[in-house]
Amino acid sequence: DQRKHGPIERHDLGEERILDFETLNNVDGSRAQGDTSGIGSAQLVVIRDEDSFAELWERHAAGFTNPPARPDVEFGERMLIAAFAGTRPTTGYSITVEEIRENDEFINVDVETRTPGNGCDVAERETQPFHIVVLDDSDAPVNFNQSTVKGSAC
């Protein structure tokens, strides 16, 4: 039994297209991005329905002294991507959904975590960086690409 080993066959996923998205606006008009959340573990989440959003928002809002009301999202037309960096020991950390692209098979989400730069002033308090974005609904599977960038020295 001889087997031939040739080049790996690659499936053409088609041309990648950049998708439009925006940071979710809270009911009070502020943006759903910051360093305080009730979600203390690192998570990258896709939310496509109201029940999943209600559960996530309840956990997220638990980190606030005055919890923000859950924003309205037109699920079926829109979906959410939520990035949580987990609990960090100081201020100066952030997480951002940088870009979302789609090909014929997947949605690819680029997420960047920033850490404080050397010598930068930070407050000694725990933070939970997060970013929640809204985009047009899709049934495509979502892949996350994560990177970490150290801030510039101060």
Coordinates of N, CA, C and O in Angstrom, one line a residue:
D1 N 0.8 -1.2 0.0 CA 0.0 0.0 0.0 C 0.9 1.2 0.0 O 1.5 1.6 1.0
Q2 N 1.0 1.9 -1.1 CA 1.8 3.1 -1.2 C 0.8 4.3 -1.2 O -0.2 4.3 -1.9
R3 N 1.2 5.3 -0.5 CA 0.4 6.5 -0.4 C 1.2 7.6 -1.0 O 2.4 7.8 -0.7
K4 N 0.6 8.4 -1.8 CA 1.2 9.6 -2.3 C 0.9 10.8 -1.5 O -0.2 11.0 -1.1
H5 N 1.9 11.6 -1.1 CA 1.7 12.8 -0.4 C 2.0 14.0 -1.3 O 3.1 14.2 -1.7
G6 N 0.9 14.6 -1.6 CA 1.1 15.8 -2.5 C 0.7 17.1 -1.7 O 0.6 17.1 -0.5
P7 N 0.6 18.2 -2.4 CA 0.3 19.4 -1.7 C -1.1 19.3 -1.0 O -2.0 18.6 -1.5
I8 N -1.2 20.1 0.0 CA -2.5 20.1 0.7 C -3.5 20.9 -0.1 O -3.2 22.0 -0.6
E9 N -4.6 20.3 -0.3 CA -5.7 20.9 -1.1 C -6.3 22.0 -0.3 O -6.7 21.8 0.9
R10 N -6.4 23.2 -0.8 CA -6.9 24.3 -0.1 C -8.3 24.7 -0.7 O -8.4 24.8 -1.9
H11 N -9.2 24.9 0.2 CA -10.6 25.3 -0.2 C -10.6 26.8 -0.4 O -10.1 27.5 0.5
D12 N -11.0 27.3 -1.5 CA -11.1 28.8 -1.8 C -12.2 29.4 -0.9 O -13.4 29.0 -1.1
L13 N -11.8 30.2 0.0 CA -12.8 30.8 0.9 C -13.4 32.1 0.3 O -14.2 32.8 0.9
G14 N -12.9 32.5 -0.9 CA -13.4 33.7 -1.5 C -12.7 34.9 -1.0 O -11.9 34.9 -0.1
E15 N -13.0 36.0 -1.6 CA -12.4 37.3 -1.2 C -12.9 37.8 0.1 O -14.1 37.6 0.4
E16 N -12.0 38.3 0.9 CA -12.4 38.8 2.2 C -13.0 40.2 2.0 O -12.4 41.0 1.3
R17 N -14.1 40.5 2.7 CA -14.7 41.8 2.7 C -14.7 42.4 4.1 O -15.0 41.6 5.0
I18 N -14.4 43.6 4.2 CA -14.5 44.3 5.5 C -15.9 44.6 5.8 O -16.6 45.2 5.0
L19 N -16.4 44.2 7.0 CA -17.7 44.5 7.4 C -17.8 45.8 8.3 O -16.9 46.1 9.1
D20 N -18.9 46.5 8.1 CA -19.1 47.7 8.9 C -19.6 47.2 10.3 O -20.4 46.3 10.4
F21 N -19.1 47.9 11.4 CA -19.6 47.6 12.7 C -19.5 48.9 13.5 O -18.8 49.8 13.1
E22 N -20.1 49.0 14.6 CA -20.0 50.2 15.5 C -20.1 49.7 16.9 O -20.7 48.7 17.2
T23 N -19.5 50.5 17.8 CA -19.6 50.2 19.2 C -21.1 50.4 19.7 O -21.7 51.3 19.3
L24 N -21.6 49.4 20.4 CA -23.0 49.5 20.9 C -23.1 50.7 21.8 O -22.3 51.0 22.6
N25 N -24.2 51.4 21.6 CA -24.5 52.6 22.4 C -25.4 52.2 23.6 O -26.4 51.4 23.4
N26 N -25.0 52.6 24.8 CA -25.9 52.3 25.9 C -27.1 53.2 25.9 O -27.1 54.2 25.1
V27 N -28.1 52.9 26.7 CA -29.4 53.7 26.7 C -29.1 55.2 27.0 O -29.7 56.0 26.4
D28 N -28.1 55.4 27.8 CA -27.8 56.8 28.2 C -26.9 57.5 27.1 O -26.5 58.7 27.3
G29 N -26.6 56.9 26.0 CA -25.8 57.5 25.0 C -24.3 57.2 25.1 O -23.6 57.5 24.1
S30 N -23.8 56.6 26.2 CA -22.4 56.3 26.3 C -22.1 55.0 25.5 O -23.1 54.3 25.1
R31 N -20.9 54.8 25.3 CA -20.5 53.6 24.4 C -20.2 52.4 25.3 O -19.7 52.5 26.4
A32 N -20.5 51.2 24.8 CA -20.3 50.0 25.5 C -18.9 49.5 25.4 O -18.6 48.5 24.7
Q33 N -18.0 50.3 25.9 CA -16.6 50.0 26.0 C -16.0 50.7 27.2 O -16.3 51.9 27.5
G34 N -15.1 50.0 27.9 CA -14.5 50.6 29.1 C -13.7 49.6 29.9 O -13.3 48.6 29.4
D35 N -13.6 50.0 31.2 CA -12.8 49.1 32.0 C -13.5 48.6 33.3 O -12.9 48.2 34.2
T36 N -14.8 48.7 33.3 CA -15.6 48.1 34.4 C -16.7 47.2 33.9 O -17.5 47.6 33.1
S37 N -16.6 46.0 34.3 CA -17.6 45.0 33.9 C -17.8 44.0 35.1 O -16.8 43.7 35.8
G38 N -18.9 43.4 35.1 CA -19.1 42.3 36.1 C -18.6 41.0 35.6 O -18.6 39.9 36.3
I39 N -18.1 40.9 34.3 CA -17.5 39.7 33.7 C -16.0 39.8 34.0 O -15.3 40.6 33.3
G40 N -15.5 38.9 34.9 CA -14.1 39.0 35.3 C -13.2 38.0 34.6 O -12.0 37.9 34.8
S41 N -13.8 37.2 33.7 CA -13.0 36.2 32.9 C -12.8 36.6 31.5 O -13.7 37.3 31.0
A42 N -11.7 36.3 30.9 CA -11.5 36.6 29.5 C -12.5 35.8 28.6 O -12.6 34.6 28.7
Q43 N -13.2 36.5 27.8 CA -14.2 35.9 26.9 C -14.4 36.7 25.6 O -14.3 37.9 25.6
L44 N -14.6 35.9 24.5 CA -15.0 36.5 23.2 C -16.3 35.8 22.9 O -16.4 34.6 22.8
V45 N -17.3 36.7 22.7 CA -18.7 36.1 22.6 C -19.4 36.6 21.4 O -19.3 37.8 21.1
V46 N -20.2 35.8 20.8 CA -21.1 36.1 19.7 C -22.5 36.0 20.2 O -22.9 35.0 20.8
I47 N -23.3 37.1 20.0 CA -24.7 37.1 20.6 C -25.6 37.4 19.4 O -25.5 38.4 18.7
R48 N -26.5 36.4 19.2 CA -27.4 36.5 18.0 C -28.9 36.5 18.4 O -29.8 36.5 17.6
D49 N -29.2 36.5 19.8 CA -30.6 36.5 20.2 C -30.8 37.2 21.5 O -29.8 37.4 22.3
E50 N -32.0 37.7 21.8 CA -32.3 38.5 23.0 C -32.0 37.8 24.3 O -31.5 38.4 25.2
D51 N -32.3 36.5 24.3 CA -32.1 35.7 25.6 C -30.6 35.7 26.0 O -30.3 35.9 27.1
S52 N -29.8 35.4 25.0 CA -28.3 35.4 25.2 C -27.8 36.7 25.7 O -27.0 36.9 26.6
F53 N -28.4 37.8 25.0 CA -28.0 39.1 25.4 C -28.4 39.5 26.8 O -27.6 40.1 27.5
A54 N -29.6 39.1 27.1 CA -30.1 39.4 28.5 C -29.3 38.8 29.5 O -28.9 39.4 30.6
E55 N -28.9 37.5 29.3 CA -28.0 36.8 30.3 C -26.6 37.5 30.4 O -26.1 37.7 31.5
L56 N -26.0 37.8 29.2 CA -24.7 38.4 29.2 C -24.8 39.8 29.9 O -23.9 40.1 30.7
W57 N -25.8 40.6 29.5 CA -25.9 42.0 30.1 C -26.1 41.9 31.6 O -25.5 42.8 32.3
E58 N -26.8 41.0 32.1 CA -27.0 40.9 33.5 C -25.7 40.7 34.2 O -25.4 41.3 35.2
R59 N -24.9 39.8 33.7 CA -23.6 39.5 34.3 C -22.6 40.7 34.1 O -21.9 41.1 35.1
H60 N -22.7 41.3 33.0 CA -21.8 42.5 32.7 C -22.2 43.7 33.6 O -21.4 44.3 34.2
A61 N -23.5 44.0 33.7 CA -24.0 45.1 34.5 C -23.8 45.0 36.0 O -23.8 46.0 36.7
A62 N -23.6 43.8 36.4 CA -23.4 43.5 37.9 C -22.1 44.2 38.4 O -21.9 44.4 39.6
G63 N -21.2 44.6 37.5 CA -20.0 45.3 37.9 C -20.1 46.8 38.1 O -19.2 47.4 38.5
F64 N -21.3 47.3 37.9 CA -21.5 48.8 38.0 C -22.2 49.1 39.3 O -23.2 48.4 39.7
T65 N -21.9 50.2 39.9 CA -22.6 50.7 41.1 C -24.0 51.0 40.7 O -25.0 50.7 41.3
N66 N -24.2 51.7 39.5 CA -25.5 52.0 39.0 C -25.6 51.3 37.6 O -25.2 51.9 36.6
P67 N -26.1 50.1 37.6 CA -26.1 49.3 36.4 C -26.8 50.0 35.2 O -27.9 50.5 35.4
P68 N -26.2 50.0 34.0 CA -26.8 50.6 32.9 C -28.0 49.7 32.4 O -27.9 48.5 32.5
A69 N -29.0 50.3 31.9 CA -30.1 49.6 31.3 C -29.6 48.8 30.0 O -28.7 49.3 29.3
R70 N -30.2 47.7 29.7 CA -29.8 46.9 28.5 C -30.3 47.7 27.3 O -31.5 48.0 27.1
P71 N -29.4 48.0 26.3 CA -29.8 48.6 25.1 C -30.7 47.7 24.2 O -30.6 46.5 24.4
D72 N -31.5 48.3 23.4 CA -32.3 47.6 22.4 C -31.4 47.2 21.2 O -30.7 48.0 20.7
V73 N -31.5 45.9 20.8 CA -30.9 45.5 19.6 C -31.9 44.7 18.8 O -32.6 43.9 19.3
E74 N -31.9 45.0 17.5 CA -32.9 44.4 16.6 C -32.3 43.0 16.1 O -31.8 42.9 15.0
F75 N -32.4 42.0 17.0 CA -31.8 40.7 16.6 C -32.7 40.2 15.5 O -33.9 40.4 15.4
G76 N -32.0 39.4 14.6 CA -32.6 39.0 13.3 C -32.1 39.9 12.2 O -31.9 39.5 11.1
E77 N -31.9 41.2 12.5 CA -31.2 42.1 11.6 C -29.8 42.5 12.0 O -29.0 42.8 11.2
R78 N -29.6 42.4 13.3 CA -28.3 42.8 13.9 C -27.8 41.7 14.8 O -28.6 40.9 15.3
M79 N -26.5 41.7 15.1 CA -25.9 40.8 16.1 C -24.8 41.5 16.8 O -24.4 42.6 16.4
L80 N -24.3 40.9 17.9 CA -23.3 41.5 18.7 C -22.0 40.7 18.8 O -22.1 39.5 18.8
I81 N -20.9 41.3 18.9 CA -19.6 40.7 19.2 C -19.2 41.4 20.5 O -19.1 42.6 20.6
A82 N -18.9 40.6 21.6 CA -18.5 41.2 22.8 C -17.1 40.6 23.2 O -16.9 39.4 23.1
A83 N -16.2 41.5 23.6 CA -14.8 41.1 24.0 C -14.6 41.5 25.4 O -14.7 42.7 25.7
F84 N -14.2 40.6 26.3 CA -13.9 40.9 27.7 C -12.5 40.4 27.9 O -12.2 39.2 27.6
A85 N -11.7 41.3 28.5 CA -10.3 41.0 28.7 C -10.0 40.2 30.0 O -8.9 39.7 30.3
G86 N -11.0 40.1 30.9 CA -10.8 39.5 32.2 C -10.3 40.5 33.2 O -10.0 41.7 32.8
T87 N -10.3 40.2 34.5 CA -9.9 41.1 35.5 C -8.4 41.4 35.4 O -7.6 40.4 35.3
R88 N -8.0 42.6 35.4 CA -6.6 43.1 35.4 C -6.3 43.8 36.7 O -7.2 44.4 37.3
P89 N -5.0 43.8 37.1 CA -4.7 44.3 38.4 C -4.7 45.9 38.5 O -4.7 46.4 39.7
T90 N -4.6 46.6 37.4 CA -4.5 48.0 37.5 C -5.3 48.6 36.3 O -5.8 47.9 35.4
T91 N -5.4 50.0 36.3 CA -5.9 50.7 35.1 C -4.8 50.6 34.0 O -3.7 50.1 34.2
G92 N -5.2 51.1 32.9 CA -4.2 51.1 31.8 C -4.4 50.0 30.7 O -3.7 50.0 29.7
Y93 N -5.3 49.1 31.0 CA -5.5 48.0 30.1 C -6.8 48.3 29.3 O -7.7 49.0 29.7
S94 N -6.8 47.8 28.0 CA -8.0 48.0 27.2 C -8.1 46.8 26.3 O -7.2 46.0 26.0
I95 N -9.3 46.6 25.7 CA -9.6 45.6 24.7 C -10.5 46.3 23.6 O -11.4 47.0 24.0
T96 N -10.1 46.0 22.4 CA -10.9 46.7 21.3 C -11.1 45.7 20.1 O -10.1 45.0 19.7
V97 N -12.3 45.7 19.6 CA -12.6 45.0 18.3 C -12.1 45.9 17.3 O -12.6 47.0 17.1
E98 N -11.0 45.5 16.6 CA -10.3 46.4 15.6 C -10.9 46.3 14.2 O -11.0 47.3 13.5
E99 N -11.2 45.1 13.8 CA -11.7 44.9 12.4 C -12.5 43.6 12.3 O -12.2 42.7 13.0
I100 N -13.5 43.6 11.5 CA -14.3 42.5 11.2 C -14.4 42.3 9.7 O -14.7 43.2 8.9
R101 N -14.0 41.0 9.3 CA -14.0 40.7 7.9 C -14.8 39.4 7.6 O -14.9 38.6 8.5
E102 N -15.3 39.3 6.4 CA -16.1 38.1 6.1 C -15.6 37.5 4.8 O -15.2 38.3 3.8
N103 N -15.5 36.2 4.7 CA -15.3 35.5 3.4 C -16.5 34.6 3.1 O -17.5 34.8 3.8
D104 N -16.4 33.7 2.2 CA -17.5 32.8 1.9 C -17.9 31.8 3.0 O -19.0 31.2 2.9
E105 N -17.0 31.7 4.0 CA -17.3 30.6 5.0 C -17.4 31.2 6.4 O -18.1 30.7 7.2
F106 N -16.6 32.2 6.7 CA -16.5 32.7 8.1 C -16.5 34.2 8.2 O -16.3 34.9 7.3
I107 N -16.8 34.6 9.5 CA -16.6 36.0 9.9 C -15.3 36.0 10.7 O -15.2 35.2 11.6
N108 N -14.3 36.8 10.4 CA -13.1 36.9 11.2 C -13.0 38.2 12.0 O -13.2 39.3 11.4
V109 N -12.9 38.1 13.3 CA -12.9 39.3 14.1 C -11.5 39.5 14.7 O -11.0 38.6 15.4
D110 N -10.9 40.6 14.5 CA -9.6 41.0 15.1 C -9.8 41.7 16.4 O -10.4 42.8 16.4
V111 N -9.2 41.2 17.5 CA -9.4 41.8 18.8 C -8.0 42.1 19.3 O -7.1 41.2 19.3
E112 N -7.8 43.3 19.8 CA -6.5 43.8 20.3 C -6.6 44.1 21.8 O -7.5 44.9 22.2
T113 N -5.8 43.5 22.6 CA -5.7 43.9 24.0 C -4.4 44.7 24.2 O -3.4 44.4 23.7
R114 N -4.6 45.9 24.9 CA -3.4 46.7 25.2 C -3.1 46.7 26.7 O -4.0 46.7 27.5
T115 N -1.8 46.6 27.0 CA -1.3 46.6 28.3 C -0.7 48.0 28.6 O -0.2 48.6 27.7
P116 N -0.5 48.4 29.9 CA 0.1 49.7 30.2 C 1.6 49.7 29.7 O 2.3 48.6 29.8
G117 N 2.1 50.8 29.3 CA 3.5 51.0 28.9 C 4.3 51.1 30.2 O 3.9 51.4 31.3
N118 N 5.6 50.8 30.0 CA 6.6 50.9 31.1 C 6.6 52.3 31.6 O 6.7 53.3 30.8
G119 N 6.5 52.4 32.9 CA 6.7 53.7 33.6 C 5.4 54.6 33.5 O 5.4 55.7 34.0
C120 N 4.3 54.1 33.0 CA 3.1 54.8 32.9 C 2.4 54.8 34.3 O 2.4 53.8 35.0
D121 N 1.7 55.9 34.6 CA 1.0 56.0 35.8 C -0.3 55.2 35.7 O -1.1 55.3 34.7
V122 N -0.5 54.2 36.6 CA -1.7 53.4 36.7 C -2.3 53.4 38.1 O -1.5 53.6 39.0
A123 N -3.5 53.3 38.2 CA -4.2 53.2 39.5 C -4.2 51.8 40.0 O -4.4 50.9 39.2
E124 N -3.9 51.5 41.2 CA -3.9 50.2 41.8 C -5.3 49.7 42.1 O -5.7 49.7 43.3
R125 N -6.1 49.5 41.1 CA -7.4 48.9 41.3 C -7.7 48.0 40.2 O -7.3 48.2 39.0
E126 N -8.5 46.9 40.5 CA -8.8 46.0 39.5 C -9.7 46.6 38.4 O -10.6 47.3 38.8
T127 N -9.5 46.2 37.2 CA -10.4 46.6 36.1 C -10.8 45.4 35.3 O -10.2 44.3 35.4
Q128 N -11.8 45.5 34.5 CA -12.3 44.4 33.6 C -12.6 45.0 32.2 O -13.8 45.3 31.9
P129 N -11.6 45.3 31.4 CA -11.8 45.9 30.1 C -12.8 45.1 29.2 O -12.8 43.9 29.2
F130 N -13.6 45.8 28.5 CA -14.6 45.2 27.6 C -14.9 46.1 26.4 O -14.6 47.3 26.4
H131 N -15.4 45.5 25.3 CA -15.8 46.2 24.1 C -17.0 45.4 23.5 O -16.8 44.2 23.3
I132 N -18.1 46.0 23.3 CA -19.3 45.3 22.7 C -19.6 46.1 21.4 O -19.8 47.3 21.4
V133 N -19.6 45.4 20.3 CA -20.0 46.0 19.0 C -21.2 45.4 18.4 O -21.5 44.2 18.7
V134 N -21.8 46.1 17.5 CA -23.0 45.7 16.8 C -22.7 45.7 15.3 O -22.0 46.6 14.8
L135 N -23.2 44.7 14.6 CA -23.1 44.6 13.1 C -24.3 43.9 12.5 O -25.1 43.3 13.3
D136 N -24.3 43.9 11.2 CA -25.4 43.2 10.5 C -25.4 41.7 10.9 O -24.3 41.1 11.0
D137 N -26.6 41.1 11.0 CA -26.7 39.7 11.4 C -26.2 38.8 10.3 O -26.3 39.1 9.1
S138 N -25.6 37.7 10.7 CA -25.1 36.6 9.8 C -25.1 35.3 10.5 O -24.9 35.3 11.8
D139 N -25.4 34.2 9.8 CA -25.3 32.9 10.4 C -23.9 32.3 10.3 O -23.7 31.2 10.8
A140 N -23.0 33.0 9.7 CA -21.7 32.4 9.5 C -20.9 32.2 10.8 O -21.1 33.0 11.7
P141 N -20.1 31.1 10.9 CA -19.3 30.9 12.1 C -18.3 32.1 12.2 O -17.9 32.7 11.3
V142 N -18.0 32.4 13.5 CA -17.1 33.5 13.8 C -15.7 33.0 14.3 O -15.7 32.1 15.2
N143 N -14.7 33.4 13.7 CA -13.3 33.2 14.2 C -12.8 34.4 14.8 O -12.9 35.5 14.3
F144 N -12.1 34.3 16.0 CA -11.4 35.4 16.6 C -9.9 35.3 16.4 O -9.3 34.3 16.6
N145 N -9.3 36.5 16.1 CA -7.9 36.6 16.0 C -7.4 37.6 17.1 O -7.8 38.8 17.0
Q146 N -6.7 37.1 18.1 CA -6.3 38.0 19.2 C -4.9 38.4 19.1 O -4.0 37.6 18.7
S147 N -4.6 39.7 19.5 CA -3.3 40.1 19.6 C -3.2 41.0 20.9 O -4.1 41.5 21.4
T148 N -1.9 41.1 21.4 CA -1.7 41.9 22.6 C -0.6 42.9 22.3 O 0.4 42.5 21.7
V149 N -0.8 44.1 22.6 CA 0.1 45.2 22.3 C 0.5 45.9 23.6 O -0.4 46.3 24.4
K150 N 1.8 46.0 23.9 CA 2.2 46.8 25.0 C 2.2 48.3 24.7 O 2.7 48.7 23.6
G151 N 1.6 49.1 25.6 CA 1.5 50.5 25.4 C 2.9 51.1 25.3 O 3.9 50.6 25.8
S152 N 3.0 52.3 24.8 CA 4.3 53.0 24.7 C 4.8 53.4 26.1 O 4.0 53.7 27.0
A153 N 6.1 53.4 26.3 CA 6.6 53.8 27.5 C 6.3 55.3 27.8 O 6.2 56.1 26.9
C154 N 6.1 55.6 29.1 CA 5.7 57.0 29.5 C 7.0 57.7 30.0 O 7.9 57.2 30.4

